[in-house]
CSV table of C-alpha atoms in Angstrom, one decimal:
chain,number,residue,atom,x,y,z
T,1,MET,CA,-10.1,-24.2,13.6
T,2,ILE,CA,-8.3,-23.5,10.5
T,3,THR,CA,-4.9,-25.3,10.4
T,4,THR,CA,-2.1,-24.1,8.2
T,5,ASP,CA,1.8,-23.6,8.0
T,6,ILE,CA,1.9,-19.8,7.8
T,7,CYS,CA,-0.9,-17.2,8.6
T,8,ILE,CA,-0.4,-14.1,6.8
T,9,ILE,CA,-2.0,-11.0,8.3
T,10,GLY,CA,-2.9,-8.8,5.3
T,11,ALA,CA,-3.9,-9.6,2.1
T,12,GLY,CA,-2.2,-6.8,0.0
T,13,PRO,CA,0.3,-7.3,-2.6
T,14,VAL,CA,3.2,-8.2,-0.4
T,15,GLY,CA,1.1,-10.7,1.5
T,16,LEU,CA,0.0,-12.3,-1.6
T,17,PHE,CA,3.7,-12.6,-2.9
T,18,ALA,CA,4.6,-14.2,0.4
T,19,VAL,CA,1.9,-16.9,-0.5
T,20,PHE,CA,3.8,-17.5,-3.7
T,21,GLU,CA,7.4,-17.8,-1.9
T,22,ALA,CA,6.1,-20.0,0.5
T,23,GLY,CA,4.4,-22.0,-1.9
T,24,LEU,CA,7.5,-22.7,-3.8
T,25,LEU,CA,8.9,-24.2,-0.6
T,26,LYS,CA,5.7,-26.4,-0.1
T,27,MET,CA,4.4,-24.3,2.8
T,28,ARG,CA,0.6,-23.7,3.1
T,29,CYS,CA,-0.8,-20.3,3.7
T,30,HIS,CA,-3.9,-18.7,5.0
T,31,LEU,CA,-4.5,-15.1,4.8
T,32,ILE,CA,-6.7,-12.9,7.2
T,33,ASP,CA,-7.6,-9.3,6.3
T,34,ALA,CA,-10.0,-6.7,7.7
T,35,LEU,CA,-11.0,-5.5,4.3
T,36,PRO,CA,-13.7,-7.4,2.5
T,37,GLN,CA,-11.6,-8.1,-0.6
T,38,VAL,CA,-8.1,-9.0,-1.3
T,39,GLY,CA,-5.6,-6.2,-2.4
T,40,GLY,CA,-5.3,-4.3,0.7
T,41,GLN,CA,-4.6,-0.5,0.1
T,42,LEU,CA,-4.3,-1.0,-3.6
T,43,ALA,CA,-7.7,-2.3,-4.0
T,44,GLU,CA,-9.4,-0.3,-1.3
T,45,ILE,CA,-8.0,3.2,-1.8
T,46,TYR,CA,-6.8,3.5,-5.5
T,47,PRO,CA,-7.6,0.3,-7.6
T,48,HIS,CA,-7.2,2.4,-10.8
T,49,LYS,CA,-4.0,4.1,-9.8
T,50,PRO,CA,-1.1,3.3,-12.2
T,51,ILE,CA,2.0,1.8,-10.7
T,52,TYR,CA,5.3,2.3,-12.5
T,53,ASP,CA,7.9,0.4,-10.5
T,54,ILE,CA,6.9,-3.2,-11.1
T,55,PRO,CA,9.5,-5.1,-13.1
T,56,GLY,CA,8.3,-6.2,-16.6
T,57,TYR,CA,5.4,-3.5,-16.5
T,58,PRO,CA,6.1,0.0,-17.7
T,59,ALA,CA,2.8,0.7,-16.0
T,60,ILE,CA,0.1,-1.5,-14.3
T,61,ASN,CA,-3.1,-0.4,-12.6
T,62,ALA,CA,-3.4,-1.4,-9.0
T,63,GLN,CA,-6.1,-3.8,-9.4
T,64,GLU,CA,-4.7,-5.5,-12.2
T,65,LEU,CA,-1.5,-6.1,-10.3
T,66,ILE,CA,-3.7,-7.7,-7.6
T,67,ASP,CA,-5.5,-9.7,-10.3
T,68,LYS,CA,-2.1,-11.1,-11.7
T,69,GLN,CA,-0.8,-11.9,-8.3
T,70,MET,CA,-4.1,-13.9,-7.5
T,71,GLU,CA,-3.7,-15.7,-10.7
T,72,GLN,CA,0.1,-16.4,-9.8
T,73,ILE,CA,-0.7,-17.9,-6.3
T,74,ALA,CA,-3.9,-20.0,-7.6
T,75,PRO,CA,-1.7,-23.3,-7.9
T,76,PHE,CA,-0.8,-23.1,-4.2
T,77,HIS,CA,-4.7,-23.0,-3.0
T,78,PRO,CA,-4.3,-20.4,-0.2
T,79,GLY,CA,-7.2,-20.0,2.3
T,80,PHE,CA,-8.7,-16.5,2.9
T,81,THR,CA,-10.6,-15.0,5.9
T,82,LEU,CA,-11.7,-11.6,4.6
T,83,GLY,CA,-13.6,-8.9,6.4
T,84,GLU,CA,-12.3,-9.9,9.8
T,85,ARG,CA,-9.7,-8.2,12.0
T,86,VAL,CA,-6.9,-10.3,14.0
T,87,GLU,CA,-7.4,-9.4,17.7
T,88,THR,CA,-5.1,-11.8,19.5
T,89,LEU,CA,-2.2,-14.2,19.1
T,90,GLU,CA,-1.8,-17.2,21.6
T,91,LYS,CA,1.5,-18.8,21.6
T,92,GLN,CA,1.3,-22.7,22.1
T,93,HIS,CA,3.7,-24.8,24.1
T,94,ASP,CA,5.3,-26.1,20.7
T,95,GLY,CA,5.9,-22.6,19.7
T,96,SER,CA,3.1,-22.3,17.2
T,97,TYR,CA,0.3,-19.7,17.4
T,98,ILE,CA,-3.5,-19.7,17.4
T,99,ILE,CA,-4.6,-16.4,15.7
T,100,LYS,CA,-8.0,-15.1,16.7
T,101,GLY,CA,-10.2,-12.8,14.6
T,102,ASN,CA,-12.9,-10.4,16.0
T,103,GLU,CA,-15.7,-12.6,14.3
T,104,GLY,CA,-14.6,-15.8,15.9
T,105,THR,CA,-12.2,-17.3,13.6
T,106,ASN,CA,-9.4,-19.3,15.0
T,107,ILE,CA,-6.2,-20.1,12.8
T,108,HIS,CA,-3.5,-22.6,14.1
T,109,ALA,CA,-0.1,-21.8,12.4
T,110,GLN,CA,3.6,-22.5,12.8
T,111,VAL,CA,4.6,-19.0,11.6
T,112,VAL,CA,2.9,-15.7,11.7
T,113,VAL,CA,3.8,-13.1,9.0
T,114,ILE,CA,2.4,-9.7,9.5
T,115,ALA,CA,1.9,-7.9,6.1
T,116,GLY,CA,-0.7,-5.4,7.1
T,117,GLY,CA,0.7,-2.5,5.0
T,118,LEU,CA,-0.1,0.6,6.9
T,119,GLY,CA,-2.3,-1.2,9.4
T,120,SER,CA,-5.6,0.8,10.0
T,121,PHE,CA,-5.2,4.2,8.3
T,122,GLU,CA,-6.8,7.4,7.6
T,123,PRO,CA,-6.1,10.3,5.3
T,124,ARG,CA,-4.0,13.3,6.5
T,125,LYS,CA,-6.4,16.3,6.2
T,126,PRO,CA,-5.1,19.9,5.6
T,127,GLU,CA,-6.2,22.6,7.8
T,128,ILE,CA,-8.0,24.8,5.5
T,129,GLU,CA,-11.5,26.8,6.2
T,130,GLY,CA,-14.6,24.8,5.2
T,131,LEU,CA,-13.0,21.5,4.4
T,132,ALA,CA,-15.5,19.4,6.3
T,133,ASP,CA,-18.4,21.0,4.4
T,134,PHE,CA,-17.3,19.7,1.1
T,135,GLU,CA,-16.0,16.2,2.0
T,136,GLY,CA,-17.8,13.9,-0.4
T,137,LYS,CA,-19.2,17.0,-2.1
T,138,GLY,CA,-16.2,17.8,-4.2
T,139,ILE,CA,-13.4,16.9,-1.9
T,140,TYR,CA,-12.1,13.5,-2.1
T,141,TYR,CA,-9.1,12.1,-0.3
T,142,MET,CA,-8.7,9.0,-2.4
T,143,ILE,CA,-9.5,8.1,-6.0
T,144,LYS,CA,-11.6,4.9,-6.5
T,145,ASN,CA,-13.0,5.7,-9.9
T,146,PRO,CA,-11.0,8.1,-12.0
T,147,GLU,CA,-13.9,8.3,-14.6
T,148,GLN,CA,-15.8,10.5,-12.3
T,149,PHE,CA,-13.2,13.2,-13.0
T,150,ARG,CA,-13.6,12.9,-16.8
T,151,ASP,CA,-14.1,16.3,-18.4
T,152,ARG,CA,-14.0,18.1,-15.0
T,153,LYS,CA,-11.9,20.7,-13.4
T,154,VAL,CA,-9.6,19.0,-10.8
T,155,VAL,CA,-7.3,20.5,-8.3
T,156,ILE,CA,-4.8,18.1,-6.7
T,157,ALA,CA,-2.8,19.0,-3.7
T,158,GLY,CA,0.5,17.4,-2.5
T,159,GLY,CA,4.1,16.8,-3.4
T,160,GLY,CA,4.5,13.0,-3.1
T,161,ASP,CA,4.1,10.0,-5.4
T,162,SER,CA,0.4,9.8,-5.2
T,163,ALA,CA,0.0,13.5,-6.1
T,164,LEU,CA,2.5,13.3,-8.9
T,165,ASP,CA,1.0,9.9,-10.3
T,166,TRP,CA,-2.5,11.0,-10.4
T,167,THR,CA,-1.6,14.4,-11.9
T,168,ILE,CA,-0.1,12.5,-14.6
T,169,PHE,CA,-3.0,10.1,-15.1
T,170,LEU,CA,-5.7,12.6,-14.8
T,171,SER,CA,-4.1,15.0,-17.3
T,172,GLU,CA,-5.4,12.7,-20.0
T,173,ILE,CA,-9.0,12.4,-18.6
T,174,ALA,CA,-10.0,15.6,-16.8
T,175,GLU,CA,-10.8,19.0,-18.6
T,176,LYS,CA,-8.1,20.7,-16.6
T,177,VAL,CA,-5.8,19.6,-13.8
T,178,THR,CA,-4.0,22.1,-11.5
T,179,LEU,CA,-1.3,20.5,-9.0
T,180,VAL,CA,-0.8,22.7,-6.0
T,181,HIS,CA,2.3,22.1,-3.7
T,182,ARG,CA,3.7,24.1,-0.8
T,183,SER,CA,7.2,23.7,-1.7
T,184,GLU,CA,9.5,24.3,-5.0
T,185,SER,CA,10.5,20.7,-5.1
T,186,PHE,CA,8.7,17.1,-4.9
T,187,ARG,CA,9.3,14.4,-2.5
T,188,GLY,CA,8.1,11.9,-5.1
T,189,ALA,CA,10.1,9.9,-7.8
T,190,PRO,CA,12.4,12.2,-9.8
T,191,ASP,CA,11.1,10.7,-13.1
T,192,SER,CA,7.6,11.4,-12.1
T,193,ALA,CA,8.4,15.0,-11.1
T,194,GLU,CA,10.0,15.4,-14.5
T,195,LYS,CA,7.0,14.3,-16.3
T,196,VAL,CA,4.7,16.8,-14.3
T,197,PHE,CA,7.1,19.7,-15.4
T,198,ASN,CA,7.0,18.6,-18.8
T,199,LEU,CA,3.1,18.4,-18.7
T,200,ALA,CA,3.3,22.0,-17.1
T,201,ASN,CA,5.7,23.3,-19.7
T,202,SER,CA,3.4,22.0,-22.6
T,203,GLY,CA,0.5,23.5,-21.1
T,204,LYS,CA,-1.3,20.2,-20.3
T,205,ILE,CA,-1.5,21.0,-16.6
T,206,ASN,CA,-1.4,24.0,-14.3
T,207,LEU,CA,1.3,23.7,-11.8
T,208,LEU,CA,1.5,26.3,-8.8
T,209,LEU,CA,4.5,25.7,-6.6
T,210,SER,CA,5.0,27.4,-3.2
T,211,HIS,CA,1.2,27.8,-2.8
T,212,ASN,CA,-0.7,26.9,0.1
T,213,LEU,CA,-4.6,26.0,0.4
T,214,ILE,CA,-6.4,28.3,2.7
T,215,ARG,CA,-10.2,27.9,2.0
T,216,VAL,CA,-12.7,25.9,0.0
T,217,GLU,CA,-16.0,27.5,-1.1
T,218,GLY,CA,-19.3,26.4,-2.7
T,219,ARG,CA,-23.1,26.2,-2.5
T,220,GLY,CA,-23.8,22.5,-1.5
T,221,HIS,CA,-20.9,21.4,-3.7
T,222,LEU,CA,-17.3,22.6,-4.0
T,223,THR,CA,-16.9,25.3,-6.7
T,224,LYS,CA,-13.7,27.2,-5.6
T,225,VAL,CA,-10.4,26.7,-3.9
T,226,ALA,CA,-8.5,29.6,-2.4
T,227,MET,CA,-4.6,29.7,-1.8
T,228,ILE,CA,-1.8,32.0,-1.1
T,229,ASN,CA,1.5,32.3,-2.7
T,230,LYS,CA,4.9,33.0,-1.0
T,231,GLN,CA,4.3,36.9,-1.6
T,232,LYS,CA,1.1,36.4,0.5
T,233,GLU,CA,-1.0,37.0,-2.6
T,234,GLU,CA,-4.5,35.2,-2.5
T,235,ILE,CA,-5.5,33.2,-5.6
T,236,SER,CA,-8.9,31.6,-6.3
T,237,LEU,CA,-9.3,28.8,-8.7
T,238,GLU,CA,-12.9,27.5,-10.0
T,239,THR,CA,-13.0,23.6,-9.8
T,240,ASP,CA,-15.1,20.8,-9.7
T,241,ALA,CA,-13.0,18.7,-7.4
T,242,LEU,CA,-10.3,19.0,-4.8
T,243,ILE,CA,-8.1,15.8,-4.0
T,244,PRO,CA,-5.8,16.6,-1.1
T,245,LEU,CA,-3.1,14.0,-1.2
T,246,PHE,CA,-1.0,14.3,2.0
T,247,GLY,CA,-0.5,10.7,2.8
T,248,LEU,CA,-2.0,8.4,5.4
T,249,SER,CA,-1.6,8.4,9.1
T,250,PRO,CA,-1.0,4.8,10.1
T,251,LYS,CA,-2.5,3.0,13.4
T,252,LEU,CA,-1.3,-0.4,14.1
T,253,GLY,CA,-4.6,-1.3,16.1
T,254,PRO,CA,-4.5,-4.6,18.2
T,255,ILE,CA,-0.9,-5.3,16.8
T,256,ALA,CA,0.4,-2.5,19.0
T,257,GLN,CA,-0.5,-4.7,22.1
T,258,TRP,CA,1.4,-7.9,20.9
T,259,GLY,CA,4.6,-7.2,22.7
T,260,LEU,CA,6.4,-6.4,19.4
T,261,ALA,CA,9.4,-4.0,19.3
T,262,ILE,CA,7.7,-0.9,17.6
T,263,ASP,CA,9.0,2.5,16.4
T,264,LYS,CA,6.8,5.2,15.3
T,265,SER,CA,3.9,2.9,14.4
T,266,ALA,CA,6.1,0.5,12.5
T,267,ILE,CA,7.4,-2.9,13.5
T,268,GLU,CA,11.3,-3.3,14.0
T,269,VAL,CA,12.7,-6.3,12.0
T,270,ASN,CA,16.1,-7.9,11.6
T,271,THR,CA,17.0,-7.6,8.1
T,272,THR,CA,18.6,-11.0,7.6
T,273,ASP,CA,15.1,-12.6,7.4
T,274,TYR,CA,12.6,-9.8,8.5
T,275,SER,CA,11.8,-11.7,11.7
T,276,THR,CA,10.5,-9.4,14.6
T,277,SER,CA,11.6,-9.3,18.2
T,278,ILE,CA,9.3,-12.3,18.9
T,279,GLU,CA,10.2,-15.8,17.5
T,280,ARG,CA,8.1,-17.2,14.7
T,281,ILE,CA,6.5,-13.7,14.1
T,282,TYR,CA,7.9,-11.8,10.8
T,283,ALA,CA,6.8,-8.4,9.4
T,284,ILE,CA,7.1,-7.5,5.8
T,285,GLY,CA,6.1,-4.6,3.7
T,286,ASP,CA,5.1,-1.1,4.7
T,287,ILE,CA,4.3,-2.2,8.3
T,288,ASN,CA,8.0,-2.7,9.2
T,289,THR,CA,10.9,-0.6,9.6
T,290,TYR,CA,14.6,-0.7,9.5
T,291,PRO,CA,17.7,1.4,8.5
T,292,GLY,CA,17.3,2.4,4.9
T,293,LYS,CA,13.6,1.1,4.7
T,294,LEU,CA,11.9,2.2,1.4
T,295,LYS,CA,8.0,1.9,1.3
T,296,LEU,CA,7.9,0.1,-1.9
T,297,ILE,CA,6.0,-2.8,-3.1
T,298,LEU,CA,9.2,-4.2,-4.7
T,299,CYS,CA,10.8,-3.9,-1.3
T,300,GLY,CA,8.2,-6.0,0.1
T,301,TYR,CA,8.5,-8.6,-2.4
T,302,HIS,CA,12.1,-9.1,-1.5
T,303,GLU,CA,11.2,-9.1,2.2
T,304,ALA,CA,8.6,-11.8,1.4
T,305,ALA,CA,11.4,-14.1,-0.2
T,306,LEU,CA,13.7,-13.8,2.5
T,307,MET,CA,11.0,-14.6,5.2
T,308,ALA,CA,9.9,-17.7,3.5
T,309,GLN,CA,13.4,-19.1,3.4
T,310,SER,CA,13.7,-18.4,7.1
T,311,ALA,CA,10.2,-19.6,8.1
T,312,PHE,CA,11.0,-23.1,6.6
T,313,LYS,CA,12.8,-24.2,9.6
T,314,TYR,CA,9.7,-23.8,11.8
T,315,VAL,CA,7.4,-25.6,9.4
T,316,TYR,CA,9.8,-28.4,8.6
T,317,PRO,CA,12.0,-28.6,11.6
T,318,ASP,CA,13.6,-32.0,10.5
T,319,GLN,CA,14.5,-31.0,7.1
T,320,LYS,CA,17.2,-28.9,5.6
T,321,LEU,CA,16.4,-26.3,3.0
T,322,SER,CA,18.4,-27.3,-0.1
T,323,PHE,CA,17.9,-27.7,-3.7
T,324,LYS,CA,19.4,-30.6,-5.8
T,325,TYR,CA,20.4,-29.5,-9.3
T,326,THR,CA,20.6,-31.6,-12.4
T,327,THR,CA,21.6,-31.0,-16.0
T,328,VAL,CA,19.2,-31.5,-18.8
T,329,ASN,CA,20.2,-30.9,-22.3
T,330,GLY,CA,22.8,-28.7,-20.9
T,331,ILE,CA,20.7,-26.6,-18.8
T,332,GLN,CA,20.6,-26.7,-15.0
T,333,ALA,CA,17.4,-27.5,-13.5
T,334,PHE,CA,16.1,-28.5,-10.0
């Protein structure tokens, strides 16, 4: 039996930051994640993807962000159980929980924090002719190593942040990048969209708006992508790779059976402290939902901070959360 103050389900960036916020309040954390390494979606799907909205970093690669966070939480000595999925929660008579994993790990914690990102997930695949024939043979739903596209012809399909970010990044690596989007406007960040338009205007990428993929072709490996425009004219492009980036389909897995209030595969929370409908269970990051929710790492960090302040009362029920300030050389410290 592993004993800790807080059990965090999910070792992605938000789960790791929860360790830091809890550590500042002298609360111990143990993290459990179904993936074999820390970092969650960032490490598993796109470790080399640049991230542009982390304060203090104009741009930082996903894996580098995780490495920095691991360095940040090292002084708090968190525990990790990796490569194991949480199956059940068992509430104890004192209000605490025993968290049971599918490989037999048992964790006793006063508080449970669900930071599972999108839960278990799979990429949304476009309905185009021949798609299954070239999966892994020129068609990729995620980019783990961008160097595999160096000096290659690449077609990216999609209109969200991932499509925009990878278009910008690969424009410096690939021989030619073509971004295909079915609409005239993008769903991603306006700044990223502006950069993509600038790249197109300068001739560094090929931008095809109001185009829909219809077919992929090749002999053993992808060689062509066919699409139609809004005039129903067919266009065929020679390419070495097609990267459809249409988002992920989330699945909560065992979490869906725990009696939590759920809306469209996300856990409903109280925005005062990001507590769920069950006492001592919190949900932070992409796995939760509330009015005005933004699925940004930065928002997950904010949620982790408020969660830790609230969880304190369960870990130290006889203590009041307060700070004593003093003045040293005219500067306030605590």
